[in-house]
Amino acid sequence: MNEINQIVSDIKSGTIKPVYFLMGEEPYYIDKISDFIEENVLDEAEKGFNQAVMYGRDVSIEEIVASAKRFPMMAEKQVLIVKEAQDLSRTIEKLTTYVENPQPSTVLVLNYKYKKLDKRKKLYKAVSKNGLIFESKPLYENQVGDWIRRVLGGKKYQVEPKAAQMLVEFLGTDLSKISNELDKLITILPQGTIITPEHIEENIGISKDFNNFELRKAVGERDILKANRIITYFAQNPKSNPLVMTISLLNSFFTQLLIYHGLKNKSRDHVAKALGIRPFFVTDYTTAGRNYPMRKVAQIIAMLREADVKSKGVGATNQTQGDILKELLFKMMH
């Protein structure tokens, strides 16, 4: 976030690089930086003649260089944005000669998603020297909740921990998807709202009672009745509750529970730091730790691996996903 803020701040103050190479596995920030350059470097009157968007699948490196070498018309700069530049990955090194001596009046932006430049190659070194390389790294699942809180905080909203966790468990770590859903909430709810699980359920369609977060909590508490209600709901709505996701989240929970058992210091703050979770959720692990000793946790992790294999069609010839989940929970909780 600090790096992104610095890039934006520099552009606002007029410190603009001739080449921006935006790369990495997380497309959200690549798009954000590219969009900011597209919207803010030139004013509206200048954009008509001096701003162009190209797509990697439609152009060659030679065409990009030819466009980049042109002079702006009635403006100090021209902006050239190449979207989906990863489609040029086989020939991208040909850009080196241009980047070693870029046109000072051109701002060339390359959106190189899901890939990275080889740091050993000349292009990487040339961009590092004469332009700016930004690598957008994916967030880990346990970081996304804090990201949601920061984004909402910047727009004068708050969010309850369970509500943030519901979004993470339903949408995963795809920041673009999460951002779209947050935009919906912001459009509907007034500033200053503390976003609750009820808001998520009403406006996004994620059930506040029947979701992986509640299933994990029920399993941790050994609440067999509640867990069975949730998996029955999952069996009736398999498209919204894929088994592979449920198994993955339960596996993460019990893997963390194994780490919890190995901690000598089980104070709230120490557990939160060691497991990479917010202090709010530590009681879930404390409760589960009492209900599942270390040996049982190790057995459950093995059960989850077996269920994962079955969910992918190996050794479960006539079992539905609902049947696999019911069998799994019965073994885990007995």
XYZ file of C-alpha atoms in Angstrom:
334
model
C 0.000 0.000 0.000
C 2.836 2.432 0.815
C 4.417 1.802 -2.589
C 1.102 2.475 -4.360
C 0.519 5.651 -2.350
C 4.018 6.840 -3.310
C 3.386 6.197 -7.019
C 0.109 8.147 -6.869
C 1.678 10.950 -4.848
C 4.581 11.298 -7.311
C 2.239 11.474 -10.303
C 0.079 14.090 -8.586
C 3.171 16.210 -7.897
C 4.345 15.923 -11.518
C 7.145 13.409 -10.961
C 6.194 11.062 -13.785
C 8.317 8.204 -15.123
C 8.624 7.528 -18.875
C 7.904 3.789 -18.339
C 5.646 2.041 -15.824
C 5.934 -1.744 -15.885
C 3.080 -3.097 -13.725
C 3.379 -6.852 -13.216
C 2.390 -9.666 -10.886
C -0.220 -12.157 -9.777
C -2.771 -9.712 -8.288
C -4.420 -7.718 -11.098
C -6.371 -5.362 -8.818
C -3.555 -2.892 -8.099
C -2.191 -3.121 -11.649
C -5.578 -1.896 -12.879
C -5.802 0.758 -10.157
C -2.421 2.320 -10.997
C -3.014 2.088 -14.743
C -6.471 3.660 -14.409
C -5.068 6.450 -12.250
C -2.445 7.297 -14.907
C -5.087 7.115 -17.646
C -7.377 9.502 -15.771
C -4.908 11.983 -14.288
C -1.723 12.559 -16.319
C -3.447 14.456 -19.154
C -6.411 16.784 -18.936
C -9.533 16.075 -20.969
C -8.586 18.444 -23.809
C -5.189 16.735 -24.249
C -6.430 13.128 -24.182
C -8.030 13.100 -27.643
C -4.725 13.406 -29.527
C -2.256 12.235 -26.885
C -3.670 9.192 -25.118
C -4.017 5.699 -26.570
C -4.856 2.250 -25.236
C -3.467 -0.841 -26.959
C -3.954 -4.542 -26.207
C -1.091 -7.028 -26.165
C -2.875 -9.558 -28.360
C -3.390 -6.956 -31.110
C 0.009 -5.246 -31.335
C 3.696 -6.034 -31.686
C 6.592 -4.604 -29.693
C 7.656 -2.735 -32.846
C 4.240 -1.033 -33.068
C 4.375 -0.062 -29.380
C 7.851 1.431 -29.816
C 6.815 3.332 -32.936
C 3.870 4.860 -31.060
C 6.015 5.617 -28.003
C 8.557 7.520 -30.115
C 5.961 9.961 -31.457
C 5.841 13.489 -30.080
C 2.729 14.784 -28.309
C 0.427 17.273 -30.054
C -0.237 20.543 -28.213
C 0.682 18.936 -24.891
C 3.783 18.230 -22.836
C 3.223 14.477 -22.750
C 1.468 11.601 -24.462
C 0.213 8.537 -22.558
C 0.374 5.073 -24.109
C -1.215 2.224 -22.142
C -0.702 -1.407 -23.157
C -3.300 -3.620 -21.475
C -2.903 -7.412 -21.281
C 0.794 -6.929 -22.077
C 1.445 -10.475 -20.823
C 0.241 -11.620 -24.245
C 3.577 -10.251 -25.507
C 5.655 -12.295 -23.047
C 7.545 -14.158 -25.809
C 8.836 -10.945 -27.380
C 8.777 -8.559 -24.407
C 12.595 -8.398 -24.208
C 12.580 -6.584 -27.560
C 11.369 -3.542 -25.618
C 14.797 -3.230 -23.969
C 16.354 -0.932 -26.577
C 13.505 1.575 -26.239
C 13.488 1.481 -22.428
C 17.265 2.073 -22.331
C 16.616 5.406 -24.065
C 12.899 6.213 -23.604
C 11.140 9.205 -25.150
C 10.961 11.751 -22.276
C 7.594 13.132 -23.453
C 5.928 9.677 -23.508
C 4.434 7.850 -20.532
C 4.411 4.161 -21.480
C 2.362 1.925 -19.158
C 2.484 -1.868 -19.508
C -0.058 -3.994 -17.642
C 1.719 -7.354 -17.420
C -0.710 -9.446 -15.372
C -0.126 -12.874 -13.802
C 3.510 -12.860 -14.917
C 6.803 -11.280 -13.866
C 9.899 -10.102 -15.694
C 13.055 -12.098 -15.159
C 15.243 -9.934 -12.921
C 18.355 -11.270 -14.625
C 17.339 -9.995 -18.060
C 18.216 -6.638 -19.598
C 14.636 -5.350 -19.755
C 14.146 -5.614 -16.003
C 17.399 -3.747 -15.388
C 16.529 -1.067 -17.977
C 13.079 -0.421 -16.490
C 14.553 -0.320 -12.973
C 17.030 2.330 -14.139
C 14.852 4.528 -16.359
C 11.283 3.805 -15.290
C 9.358 2.091 -12.520
C 8.627 -1.575 -11.875
C 5.678 -2.402 -9.641
C 5.054 -6.001 -8.615
C 1.529 -6.699 -7.409
C 1.703 -9.685 -5.061
C -1.414 -11.623 -4.022
C -2.554 -11.267 -0.427
C -2.711 -14.294 1.824
C -6.192 -15.191 3.011
C -5.450 -13.978 6.540
C -4.462 -10.543 5.155
C -7.633 -9.930 3.136
C -9.824 -9.142 6.158
C -7.468 -6.296 7.130
C -7.473 -5.100 3.508
C -11.294 -4.947 3.582
C -11.179 -2.945 6.823
C -8.640 -0.486 5.349
C -10.616 0.034 2.147
C -13.867 0.586 4.022
C -12.141 2.765 6.625
C -10.850 5.036 3.867
C -14.451 5.544 2.749
C -15.682 6.153 6.329
C -17.257 2.737 6.936
C -16.525 0.039 9.502
C -17.061 -3.701 9.274
C -17.660 -6.349 11.911
C -15.040 -9.146 11.927
C -17.573 -11.846 11.063
C -18.888 -9.790 8.123
C -15.346 -9.360 6.730
C -14.676 -13.082 7.203
C -17.882 -13.979 5.332
C -16.662 -11.973 2.328
C -13.232 -13.632 2.406
C -14.630 -17.141 2.681
C -17.209 -16.575 -0.067
C -15.061 -14.593 -2.522
C -11.566 -15.853 -1.691
C -8.579 -13.539 -2.165
C -9.680 -11.975 -5.466
C -9.466 -8.269 -4.580
C -11.320 -7.193 -7.727
C -14.341 -9.328 -6.837
C -14.296 -8.166 -3.231
C -13.941 -4.534 -4.304
C -16.997 -4.875 -6.570
C -19.073 -6.213 -3.671
C -17.822 -3.459 -1.343
C -18.818 -0.884 -3.963
C -22.354 -2.321 -3.884
C -22.497 -1.947 -0.108
C -21.141 1.605 -0.241
C -23.753 2.560 -2.833
C -26.568 1.203 -0.665
C -25.446 2.057 2.881
C -24.820 5.578 4.246
C -21.350 6.691 5.357
C -20.579 5.838 8.965
C -22.383 2.479 8.763
C -20.868 -0.447 10.647
C -21.305 -3.279 8.128
C -22.764 -6.406 9.761
C -23.355 -10.016 8.648
C -26.993 -9.010 8.086
C -25.880 -6.337 5.585
C -23.781 -8.949 3.759
C -26.686 -11.403 3.641
C -29.262 -8.842 2.489
C -27.136 -7.099 -0.145
C -24.638 -9.686 -1.387
C -26.564 -12.901 -0.909
C -24.182 -14.766 1.397
C -26.123 -16.520 4.149
C -25.082 -15.299 7.592
C -26.069 -18.628 9.188
C -25.171 -21.186 6.527
C -21.607 -20.549 5.399
C -18.150 -22.049 5.866
C -17.333 -19.643 8.678
C -20.330 -20.876 10.716
C -19.580 -24.502 9.822
C -16.005 -24.142 11.024
C -17.251 -22.560 14.263
C -19.837 -25.328 14.787
C -17.209 -28.029 14.204
C -14.805 -26.303 16.607
C -17.526 -26.208 19.276
C -18.541 -29.824 18.506
C -22.079 -28.552 17.884
C -23.244 -31.560 15.860
C -26.812 -30.301 15.368
C -25.721 -26.930 13.956
C -23.029 -28.508 11.768
C -25.582 -30.951 10.307
C -28.009 -28.127 9.525
C -25.273 -26.261 7.662
C -24.086 -29.254 5.610
C -27.709 -30.086 4.724
C -28.032 -26.541 3.381
C -24.743 -26.968 1.489
C -26.012 -30.238 -0.063
C -29.138 -28.425 -1.270
C -27.092 -25.515 -2.679
C -23.909 -27.169 -4.019
C -23.100 -24.494 -6.619
C -22.955 -21.761 -3.969
C -21.072 -23.992 -1.511
C -18.511 -26.107 -3.417
C -17.133 -29.004 -1.405
C -13.535 -28.292 -2.425
C -13.788 -24.841 -0.797
C -15.298 -26.246 2.414
C -12.582 -28.897 2.711
C -9.859 -26.324 2.038
C -11.123 -23.986 4.770
C -11.550 -26.793 7.299
C -8.039 -27.989 6.465
C -6.651 -24.480 7.091
C -8.511 -24.329 10.416
C -7.215 -27.674 11.687
C -3.699 -27.002 10.416
C -3.731 -23.784 12.462
C -5.184 -25.732 15.391
C -2.178 -28.062 15.218
C 0.084 -24.987 15.470
C -2.060 -23.719 18.388
C -1.490 -26.973 20.286
C 2.267 -26.557 19.829
C 2.324 -23.062 21.361
C 3.672 -22.741 24.869
C 2.296 -19.234 25.242
C -1.461 -19.376 24.628
C -2.232 -15.769 25.516
C -4.725 -14.067 23.183
C -2.246 -11.725 21.501
C 0.462 -14.358 21.088
C -1.975 -16.850 19.529
C -3.315 -14.179 17.161
C 0.211 -13.318 16.007
C 1.354 -16.942 15.694
C -1.710 -18.007 13.674
C -1.967 -14.806 11.611
C -5.534 -14.099 12.753
C -7.325 -11.213 14.428
C -7.608 -11.458 18.249
C -11.419 -11.597 17.837
C -11.121 -15.153 16.455
C -8.741 -16.577 19.096
C -11.617 -17.922 21.216
C -12.605 -20.180 18.286
C -9.193 -21.866 18.520
C -9.230 -21.998 22.308
C -12.602 -23.778 22.241
C -11.568 -26.125 19.439
C -8.301 -26.835 21.239
C -10.271 -28.123 24.236
C -12.526 -30.249 22.034
C -9.846 -31.712 19.772
C -6.542 -32.860 21.323
C -3.440 -32.841 19.150
C -3.697 -36.538 18.157
C -7.312 -36.065 17.016
C -6.355 -32.956 15.027
C -3.684 -34.938 13.176
C -6.269 -37.648 12.401
C -8.748 -35.034 11.128
C -6.165 -33.529 8.767
C -5.688 -37.030 7.292
C -9.487 -37.382 6.986
C -9.673 -34.047 5.165
C -7.019 -35.159 2.668
C -8.976 -38.346 2.007
C -12.207 -36.350 1.518
C -10.396 -33.950 -0.810
C -9.339 -36.866 -3.021
C -12.924 -38.226 -3.008
C -14.319 -34.784 -3.885
C -12.222 -34.945 -7.047
C -13.794 -38.267 -8.056
C -11.206 -40.734 -6.774
C -12.639 -43.669 -4.790
C -16.118 -42.177 -4.369
C -17.989 -43.803 -7.229
C -21.575 -43.263 -6.069
C -21.143 -40.574 -3.409
C -22.525 -37.086 -3.919
C -20.615 -34.110 -2.544
C -23.217 -33.912 0.230
C -22.601 -37.576 1.134
C -18.829 -37.026 1.261
C -19.268 -34.023 3.586
C -21.702 -35.860 5.882
C -19.339 -38.834 6.156
C -16.414 -36.501 6.825
C -18.193 -34.605 9.602
C -19.386 -37.815 11.245
C -15.789 -39.099 11.420
C -14.424 -35.765 12.599
C -16.902 -35.135 15.377
C -17.126 -38.647 16.837
